[in-house]
Amino acid sequence: MKRLFDLSLLLLAAPLWLPLLGLVALLVRRRLGAPILFRHQRPGLHGQPFTLLKFRTMLDARDASGQPLPDEKRLTPFGKKLRATSLDELPELFNVLKGDMSLVGPRPLLMRYLDRYTPEQARRHEVRPGITGWAQVNGRNAITWEEKFRLDVWYVGHRSCWLDLKILGLTLWNVLARKGISAIGHDTMPEFLGTPDAHGANPPHEPRETTQESGSPTNPHQ
């Protein structure tokens, strides 16, 4: 039922999103050059990997040792506008057509996060990941990882076509209002290192310095 819902909405809206996708592709090619798309492996339904598609928002700028520069130095003003309007997410519609994603669901994060989730947080992979989700319309990048995962799991237990329609409507409103685009004090969301245990200790994961559009991203930009 949910798959039919996704395909029906995509086909009905195709006269709107296909021309827009083509226009943004031309702008990305003009402003950032080739390649136009950012491809990265992400966990999908039951944690199975798939190739996520997005428009590029960063330059491939590197330091003297060949390492990618921090996100804030590679993210261009044009890229920030794409993210603020969520236009960088448009190619994910092809992921939905292919069946790797849904229009609505928990956002696909990073493969290396899989072993950092608590059993309850891992329930977010009981459904296909989405272009938008319950966490995105309730704070997006302005809330903590733990709050995001709690909202994701709530969606898994309460999902329905009516809830998806509500989330899609709220997503449009949030995009127009530009709510929750960045985490406080960051241009992008900090890496998830795991949830502290009952004694307040952090899990033994070290943050990585590589970034979103360098092939091994620090930030999944959700």
PDB file of C-alpha atoms in Angstrom:
ATOM      1  CA  MET A   1       0.000   0.000   0.000  1.00  0.00           C
ATOM      2  CA  LYS A   2       2.760   2.459   0.939  1.00  0.00           C
ATOM      3  CA  ARG A   3       4.694   1.624  -2.232  1.00  0.00           C
ATOM      4  CA  LEU A   4       1.600   2.278  -4.353  1.00  0.00           C
ATOM      5  CA  PHE A   5       1.064   5.551  -2.460  1.00  0.00           C
ATOM      6  CA  ASP A   6       4.623   6.688  -3.249  1.00  0.00           C
ATOM      7  CA  LEU A   7       4.465   5.802  -6.940  1.00  0.00           C
ATOM      8  CA  SER A   8       1.043   7.396  -7.414  1.00  0.00           C
ATOM      9  CA  LEU A   9       2.155  10.693  -5.881  1.00  0.00           C
ATOM     10  CA  LEU A  10       5.396  10.718  -7.882  1.00  0.00           C
ATOM     11  CA  LEU A  11       3.623  10.107 -11.181  1.00  0.00           C
ATOM     12  CA  LEU A  12       0.933  12.705 -10.473  1.00  0.00           C
ATOM     13  CA  ALA A  13       3.544  15.303  -9.526  1.00  0.00           C
ATOM     14  CA  ALA A  14       5.998  14.441 -12.340  1.00  0.00           C
ATOM     15  CA  PRO A  15       5.059  17.538 -14.443  1.00  0.00           C
ATOM     16  CA  LEU A  16       6.237  19.642 -11.500  1.00  0.00           C
ATOM     17  CA  TRP A  17       9.366  17.897 -10.210  1.00  0.00           C
ATOM     18  CA  LEU A  18      10.925  16.725 -13.489  1.00  0.00           C
ATOM     19  CA  PRO A  19      11.417  20.245 -14.975  1.00  0.00           C
ATOM     20  CA  LEU A  20      12.617  21.535 -11.597  1.00  0.00           C
ATOM     21  CA  LEU A  21      15.108  18.684 -11.313  1.00  0.00           C
ATOM     22  CA  GLY A  22      16.440  19.477 -14.796  1.00  0.00           C
ATOM     23  CA  LEU A  23      16.812  23.169 -13.973  1.00  0.00           C
ATOM     24  CA  VAL A  24      18.682  22.502 -10.715  1.00  0.00           C
ATOM     25  CA  ALA A  25      20.950  20.025 -12.508  1.00  0.00           C
ATOM     26  CA  LEU A  26      21.943  22.731 -15.003  1.00  0.00           C
ATOM     27  CA  LEU A  27      22.619  25.220 -12.179  1.00  0.00           C
ATOM     28  CA  VAL A  28      24.765  22.725 -10.262  1.00  0.00           C
ATOM     29  CA  ARG A  29      26.776  21.991 -13.419  1.00  0.00           C
ATOM     30  CA  ARG A  30      27.292  25.706 -13.999  1.00  0.00           C
ATOM     31  CA  ARG A  31      28.154  26.652 -10.394  1.00  0.00           C
ATOM     32  CA  LEU A  32      29.999  23.568  -9.117  1.00  0.00           C
ATOM     33  CA  GLY A  33      31.026  21.706 -12.252  1.00  0.00           C
ATOM     34  CA  ALA A  34      31.025  17.943 -12.731  1.00  0.00           C
ATOM     35  CA  PRO A  35      29.954  15.593 -11.371  1.00  0.00           C
ATOM     36  CA  ILE A  36      26.461  16.947 -10.797  1.00  0.00           C
ATOM     37  CA  LEU A  37      25.395  14.179  -8.456  1.00  0.00           C
ATOM     38  CA  PHE A  38      26.769  13.081  -5.113  1.00  0.00           C
ATOM     39  CA  ARG A  39      26.519   9.305  -4.673  1.00  0.00           C
ATOM     40  CA  HIS A  40      27.019   7.524  -1.395  1.00  0.00           C
ATOM     41  CA  GLN A  41      26.193   4.142   0.098  1.00  0.00           C
ATOM     42  CA  ARG A  42      23.567   4.334   2.832  1.00  0.00           C
ATOM     43  CA  PRO A  43      21.623   1.736   4.839  1.00  0.00           C
ATOM     44  CA  GLY A  44      18.072   1.106   3.681  1.00  0.00           C
ATOM     45  CA  LEU A  45      15.344  -1.316   4.722  1.00  0.00           C
ATOM     46  CA  HIS A  46      16.723  -3.749   7.346  1.00  0.00           C
ATOM     47  CA  GLY A  47      20.091  -1.992   7.029  1.00  0.00           C
ATOM     48  CA  GLN A  48      20.732  -3.229   3.487  1.00  0.00           C
ATOM     49  CA  PRO A  49      22.989  -0.802   1.563  1.00  0.00           C
ATOM     50  CA  PHE A  50      21.877   1.208  -1.457  1.00  0.00           C
ATOM     51  CA  THR A  51      23.323   4.135  -3.414  1.00  0.00           C
ATOM     52  CA  LEU A  52      21.825   7.458  -2.353  1.00  0.00           C
ATOM     53  CA  LEU A  53      21.630  10.235  -4.960  1.00  0.00           C
ATOM     54  CA  LYS A  54      21.804  13.957  -4.206  1.00  0.00           C
ATOM     55  CA  PHE A  55      22.869  17.104  -5.984  1.00  0.00           C
ATOM     56  CA  ARG A  56      26.351  18.243  -5.027  1.00  0.00           C
ATOM     57  CA  THR A  57      26.511  21.188  -2.631  1.00  0.00           C
ATOM     58  CA  MET A  58      30.254  21.250  -1.906  1.00  0.00           C
ATOM     59  CA  LEU A  59      33.488  21.918  -3.737  1.00  0.00           C
ATOM     60  CA  ASP A  60      36.134  19.198  -3.850  1.00  0.00           C
ATOM     61  CA  ALA A  61      38.670  21.442  -2.106  1.00  0.00           C
ATOM     62  CA  ARG A  62      41.611  19.738  -0.357  1.00  0.00           C
ATOM     63  CA  ASP A  63      44.563  20.735   1.812  1.00  0.00           C
ATOM     64  CA  ALA A  64      48.270  20.284   1.004  1.00  0.00           C
ATOM     65  CA  SER A  65      48.175  16.642   2.136  1.00  0.00           C
ATOM     66  CA  GLY A  66      45.230  15.850  -0.144  1.00  0.00           C
ATOM     67  CA  GLN A  67      42.635  15.638   2.642  1.00  0.00           C
ATOM     68  CA  PRO A  68      39.214  17.282   2.082  1.00  0.00           C
ATOM     69  CA  LEU A  69      38.782  20.636   3.806  1.00  0.00           C
ATOM     70  CA  PRO A  70      36.131  20.965   6.554  1.00  0.00           C
ATOM     71  CA  ASP A  71      32.501  21.179   5.446  1.00  0.00           C
ATOM     72  CA  GLU A  72      32.183  24.884   6.234  1.00  0.00           C
ATOM     73  CA  LYS A  73      35.081  25.690   3.880  1.00  0.00           C
ATOM     74  CA  ARG A  74      33.769  23.582   1.003  1.00  0.00           C
ATOM     75  CA  LEU A  75      30.082  24.421   1.304  1.00  0.00           C
ATOM     76  CA  THR A  76      29.401  27.238  -1.157  1.00  0.00           C
ATOM     77  CA  PRO A  77      26.701  29.943  -0.818  1.00  0.00           C
ATOM     78  CA  PHE A  78      24.931  28.243  -3.729  1.00  0.00           C
ATOM     79  CA  GLY A  79      25.171  24.902  -1.913  1.00  0.00           C
ATOM     80  CA  LYS A  80      23.731  26.463   1.236  1.00  0.00           C
ATOM     81  CA  LYS A  81      20.737  27.705  -0.769  1.00  0.00           C
ATOM     82  CA  LEU A  82      20.191  24.227  -2.209  1.00  0.00           C
ATOM     83  CA  ARG A  83      20.191  22.770   1.290  1.00  0.00           C
ATOM     84  CA  ALA A  84      17.998  25.530   2.726  1.00  0.00           C
ATOM     85  CA  THR A  85      15.348  24.785   0.098  1.00  0.00           C
ATOM     86  CA  SER A  86      16.007  21.000   0.148  1.00  0.00           C
ATOM     87  CA  LEU A  87      16.493  21.093  -3.628  1.00  0.00           C
ATOM     88  CA  ASP A  88      19.650  19.017  -3.207  1.00  0.00           C
ATOM     89  CA  GLU A  89      17.351  16.124  -2.251  1.00  0.00           C
ATOM     90  CA  LEU A  90      15.486  16.033  -5.598  1.00  0.00           C
ATOM     91  CA  PRO A  91      17.534  13.162  -7.125  1.00  0.00           C
ATOM     92  CA  GLU A  92      16.355  10.953  -4.258  1.00  0.00           C
ATOM     93  CA  LEU A  93      13.042  10.772  -6.113  1.00  0.00           C
ATOM     94  CA  PHE A  94      14.804   8.290  -8.398  1.00  0.00           C
ATOM     95  CA  ASN A  95      15.701   6.274  -5.295  1.00  0.00           C
ATOM     96  CA  VAL A  96      11.978   6.215  -4.502  1.00  0.00           C
ATOM     97  CA  LEU A  97      11.091   5.083  -8.035  1.00  0.00           C
ATOM     98  CA  LYS A  98      13.668   2.314  -7.784  1.00  0.00           C
ATOM     99  CA  GLY A  99      12.255   1.141  -4.449  1.00  0.00           C
ATOM    100  CA  ASP A 100      15.285   1.906  -2.275  1.00  0.00           C
ATOM    101  CA  MET A 101      13.466   4.717  -0.483  1.00  0.00           C
ATOM    102  CA  SER A 102      10.005   6.020   0.306  1.00  0.00           C
ATOM    103  CA  LEU A 103       8.735   9.590   0.157  1.00  0.00           C
ATOM    104  CA  VAL A 104       8.329   9.499   3.941  1.00  0.00           C
ATOM    105  CA  GLY A 105      10.408   7.591   6.476  1.00  0.00           C
ATOM    106  CA  PRO A 106      13.485   7.919   8.700  1.00  0.00           C
ATOM    107  CA  ARG A 107      16.321   9.632   6.856  1.00  0.00           C
ATOM    108  CA  PRO A 108      19.093   7.331   5.534  1.00  0.00           C
ATOM    109  CA  LEU A 109      22.206   8.078   7.565  1.00  0.00           C
ATOM    110  CA  LEU A 110      25.645   6.420   7.378  1.00  0.00           C
ATOM    111  CA  MET A 111      26.593   2.741   7.185  1.00  0.00           C
ATOM    112  CA  ARG A 112      29.013   3.127  10.081  1.00  0.00           C
ATOM    113  CA  TYR A 113      26.180   4.270  12.361  1.00  0.00           C
ATOM    114  CA  LEU A 114      24.561   0.822  12.266  1.00  0.00           C
ATOM    115  CA  ASP A 115      26.641  -0.596  15.116  1.00  0.00           C
ATOM    116  CA  ARG A 116      26.231   2.599  17.167  1.00  0.00           C
ATOM    117  CA  TYR A 117      22.454   2.374  17.559  1.00  0.00           C
ATOM    118  CA  THR A 118      20.752   1.015  20.629  1.00  0.00           C
ATOM    119  CA  PRO A 119      18.321  -1.845  19.837  1.00  0.00           C
ATOM    120  CA  GLU A 120      15.443   0.625  20.079  1.00  0.00           C
ATOM    121  CA  GLN A 121      17.108   3.150  17.756  1.00  0.00           C
ATOM    122  CA  ALA A 122      17.839   0.383  15.235  1.00  0.00           C
ATOM    123  CA  ARG A 123      14.079  -0.047  14.735  1.00  0.00           C
ATOM    124  CA  ARG A 124      14.250   2.937  12.374  1.00  0.00           C
ATOM    125  CA  HIS A 125      15.425   0.423   9.758  1.00  0.00           C
ATOM    126  CA  GLU A 126      12.214  -1.598   9.944  1.00  0.00           C
ATOM    127  CA  VAL A 127      10.855   0.637   7.144  1.00  0.00           C
ATOM    128  CA  ARG A 128      12.337   2.112   3.975  1.00  0.00           C
ATOM    129  CA  PRO A 129      14.201   5.384   4.550  1.00  0.00           C
ATOM    130  CA  GLY A 130      12.468   8.532   3.373  1.00  0.00           C
ATOM    131  CA  ILE A 131      13.191  11.832   1.676  1.00  0.00           C
ATOM    132  CA  THR A 132      11.425  13.456   4.610  1.00  0.00           C
ATOM    133  CA  GLY A 133      10.164  12.117   7.900  1.00  0.00           C
ATOM    134  CA  TRP A 134       8.561  12.763  11.274  1.00  0.00           C
ATOM    135  CA  ALA A 135      11.882  13.930  12.735  1.00  0.00           C
ATOM    136  CA  GLN A 136      12.397  16.344   9.815  1.00  0.00           C
ATOM    137  CA  VAL A 137       9.098  18.151  10.477  1.00  0.00           C
ATOM    138  CA  ASN A 138       9.762  18.222  14.223  1.00  0.00           C
ATOM    139  CA  GLY A 139      13.151  19.919  14.315  1.00  0.00           C
ATOM    140  CA  ARG A 140      15.278  18.420  11.518  1.00  0.00           C
ATOM    141  CA  ASN A 141      18.917  19.398  12.284  1.00  0.00           C
ATOM    142  CA  ALA A 142      18.001  21.641  15.227  1.00  0.00           C
ATOM    143  CA  ILE A 143      17.343  18.663  17.555  1.00  0.00           C
ATOM    144  CA  THR A 144      19.688  16.073  19.040  1.00  0.00           C
ATOM    145  CA  TRP A 145      20.387  12.683  17.509  1.00  0.00           C
ATOM    146  CA  GLU A 146      18.547  10.974  20.366  1.00  0.00           C
ATOM    147  CA  GLU A 147      15.455  13.113  19.759  1.00  0.00           C
ATOM    148  CA  LYS A 148      15.605  12.324  16.051  1.00  0.00           C
ATOM    149  CA  PHE A 149      15.777   8.599  16.656  1.00  0.00           C
ATOM    150  CA  ARG A 150      12.906   8.719  19.153  1.00  0.00           C
ATOM    151  CA  LEU A 151      10.759  10.461  16.528  1.00  0.00           C
ATOM    152  CA  ASP A 152      11.877   7.971  13.842  1.00  0.00           C
ATOM    153  CA  VAL A 153      10.851   5.012  15.992  1.00  0.00           C
ATOM    154  CA  TRP A 154       7.524   6.669  16.795  1.00  0.00           C
ATOM    155  CA  TYR A 155       6.867   6.936  13.054  1.00  0.00           C
ATOM    156  CA  VAL A 156       7.687   3.245  12.538  1.00  0.00           C
ATOM    157  CA  GLY A 157       4.984   2.334  15.047  1.00  0.00           C
ATOM    158  CA  HIS A 158       2.358   4.781  13.767  1.00  0.00           C
ATOM    159  CA  ARG A 159       2.944   4.980  10.002  1.00  0.00           C
ATOM    160  CA  SER A 160      -0.021   5.352   7.663  1.00  0.00           C
ATOM    161  CA  CYS A 161      -0.859   7.057   4.373  1.00  0.00           C
ATOM    162  CA  TRP A 162      -2.690   9.800   6.256  1.00  0.00           C
ATOM    163  CA  LEU A 163       0.338  10.444   8.456  1.00  0.00           C
ATOM    164  CA  ASP A 164       2.557  10.512   5.348  1.00  0.00           C
ATOM    165  CA  LEU A 165       0.301  13.158   3.758  1.00  0.00           C
ATOM    166  CA  LYS A 166       0.524  15.231   6.935  1.00  0.00           C
ATOM    167  CA  ILE A 167       4.321  14.946   6.974  1.00  0.00           C
ATOM    168  CA  LEU A 168       4.579  15.922   3.299  1.00  0.00           C
ATOM    169  CA  GLY A 169       2.427  19.006   3.950  1.00  0.00           C
ATOM    170  CA  LEU A 170       4.467  19.992   7.004  1.00  0.00           C
ATOM    171  CA  THR A 171       7.677  19.445   5.039  1.00  0.00           C
ATOM    172  CA  LEU A 172       6.585  21.944   2.407  1.00  0.00           C
ATOM    173  CA  TRP A 173       5.745  24.448   5.140  1.00  0.00           C
ATOM    174  CA  ASN A 174       9.101  23.931   6.901  1.00  0.00           C
ATOM    175  CA  VAL A 175      11.031  24.337   3.648  1.00  0.00           C
ATOM    176  CA  LEU A 176       9.251  27.617   2.920  1.00  0.00           C
ATOM    177  CA  ALA A 177       9.845  28.760   6.508  1.00  0.00           C
ATOM    178  CA  ARG A 178      13.461  27.440   6.406  1.00  0.00           C
ATOM    179  CA  LYS A 179      13.140  25.738   9.795  1.00  0.00           C
ATOM    180  CA  GLY A 180      15.793  23.473  11.317  1.00  0.00           C
ATOM    181  CA  ILE A 181      18.268  23.621   8.434  1.00  0.00           C
ATOM    182  CA  SER A 182      21.412  23.571  10.578  1.00  0.00           C
ATOM    183  CA  ALA A 183      22.421  22.317  13.988  1.00  0.00           C
ATOM    184  CA  ILE A 184      23.125  25.128  16.479  1.00  0.00           C
ATOM    185  CA  GLY A 185      26.685  26.345  15.940  1.00  0.00           C
ATOM    186  CA  HIS A 186      27.218  24.176  12.851  1.00  0.00           C
ATOM    187  CA  ASP A 187      26.636  24.474   9.110  1.00  0.00           C
ATOM    188  CA  THR A 188      25.941  20.743   9.098  1.00  0.00           C
ATOM    189  CA  MET A 189      24.909  18.103  11.644  1.00  0.00           C
ATOM    190  CA  PRO A 190      27.749  16.770  13.852  1.00  0.00           C
ATOM    191  CA  GLU A 191      28.583  13.091  13.540  1.00  0.00           C
ATOM    192  CA  PHE A 192      26.597  10.603  15.616  1.00  0.00           C
ATOM    193  CA  LEU A 193      29.057   8.802  17.894  1.00  0.00           C
ATOM    194  CA  GLY A 194      26.526   6.726  19.793  1.00  0.00           C
ATOM    195  CA  THR A 195      24.188   7.308  22.716  1.00  0.00           C
ATOM    196  CA  PRO A 196      25.849   7.619  26.157  1.00  0.00           C
ATOM    197  CA  ASP A 197      25.159   4.628  28.398  1.00  0.00           C
ATOM    198  CA  ALA A 198      23.353   4.740  31.718  1.00  0.00           C
ATOM    199  CA  HIS A 199      26.525   5.936  33.480  1.00  0.00           C
ATOM    200  CA  GLY A 200      27.001   8.827  31.060  1.00  0.00           C
ATOM    201  CA  ALA A 201      30.023   7.344  29.283  1.00  0.00           C
ATOM    202  CA  ASN A 202      30.343   7.917  25.564  1.00  0.00           C
ATOM    203  CA  PRO A 203      30.748   4.930  23.215  1.00  0.00           C
ATOM    204  CA  PRO A 204      34.319   4.312  21.963  1.00  0.00           C
ATOM    205  CA  HIS A 205      33.918   5.870  18.524  1.00  0.00           C
ATOM    206  CA  GLU A 206      36.198   8.563  17.190  1.00  0.00           C
ATOM    207  CA  PRO A 207      34.821  11.231  14.844  1.00  0.00           C
ATOM    208  CA  ARG A 208      36.177  11.167  11.320  1.00  0.00           C
ATOM    209  CA  GLU A 209      37.557  14.197   9.585  1.00  0.00           C
ATOM    210  CA  THR A 210      36.395  13.319   6.068  1.00  0.00           C
ATOM    211  CA  THR A 211      33.260  15.008   4.901  1.00  0.00           C
ATOM    212  CA  GLN A 212      29.986  14.492   3.155  1.00  0.00           C
ATOM    213  CA  GLU A 213      30.969  14.774  -0.475  1.00  0.00           C
ATOM    214  CA  SER A 214      34.429  13.238  -0.256  1.00  0.00           C
ATOM    215  CA  GLY A 215      33.228   9.643  -0.309  1.00  0.00           C
ATOM    216  CA  SER A 216      33.240   9.017   3.460  1.00  0.00           C
ATOM    217  CA  PRO A 217      31.128  11.754   5.009  1.00  0.00           C
ATOM    218  CA  THR A 218      31.246  13.063   8.526  1.00  0.00           C
ATOM    219  CA  ASN A 219      27.797  14.479   8.163  1.00  0.00           C
ATOM    220  CA  PRO A 220      24.865  12.898   6.399  1.00  0.00           C
ATOM    221  CA  HIS A 221      23.248  16.323   6.200  1.00  0.00           C
ATOM    222  CA  GLN A 222      19.805  15.561   7.516  1.00  0.00           C
TER     223      GLN A 222
END
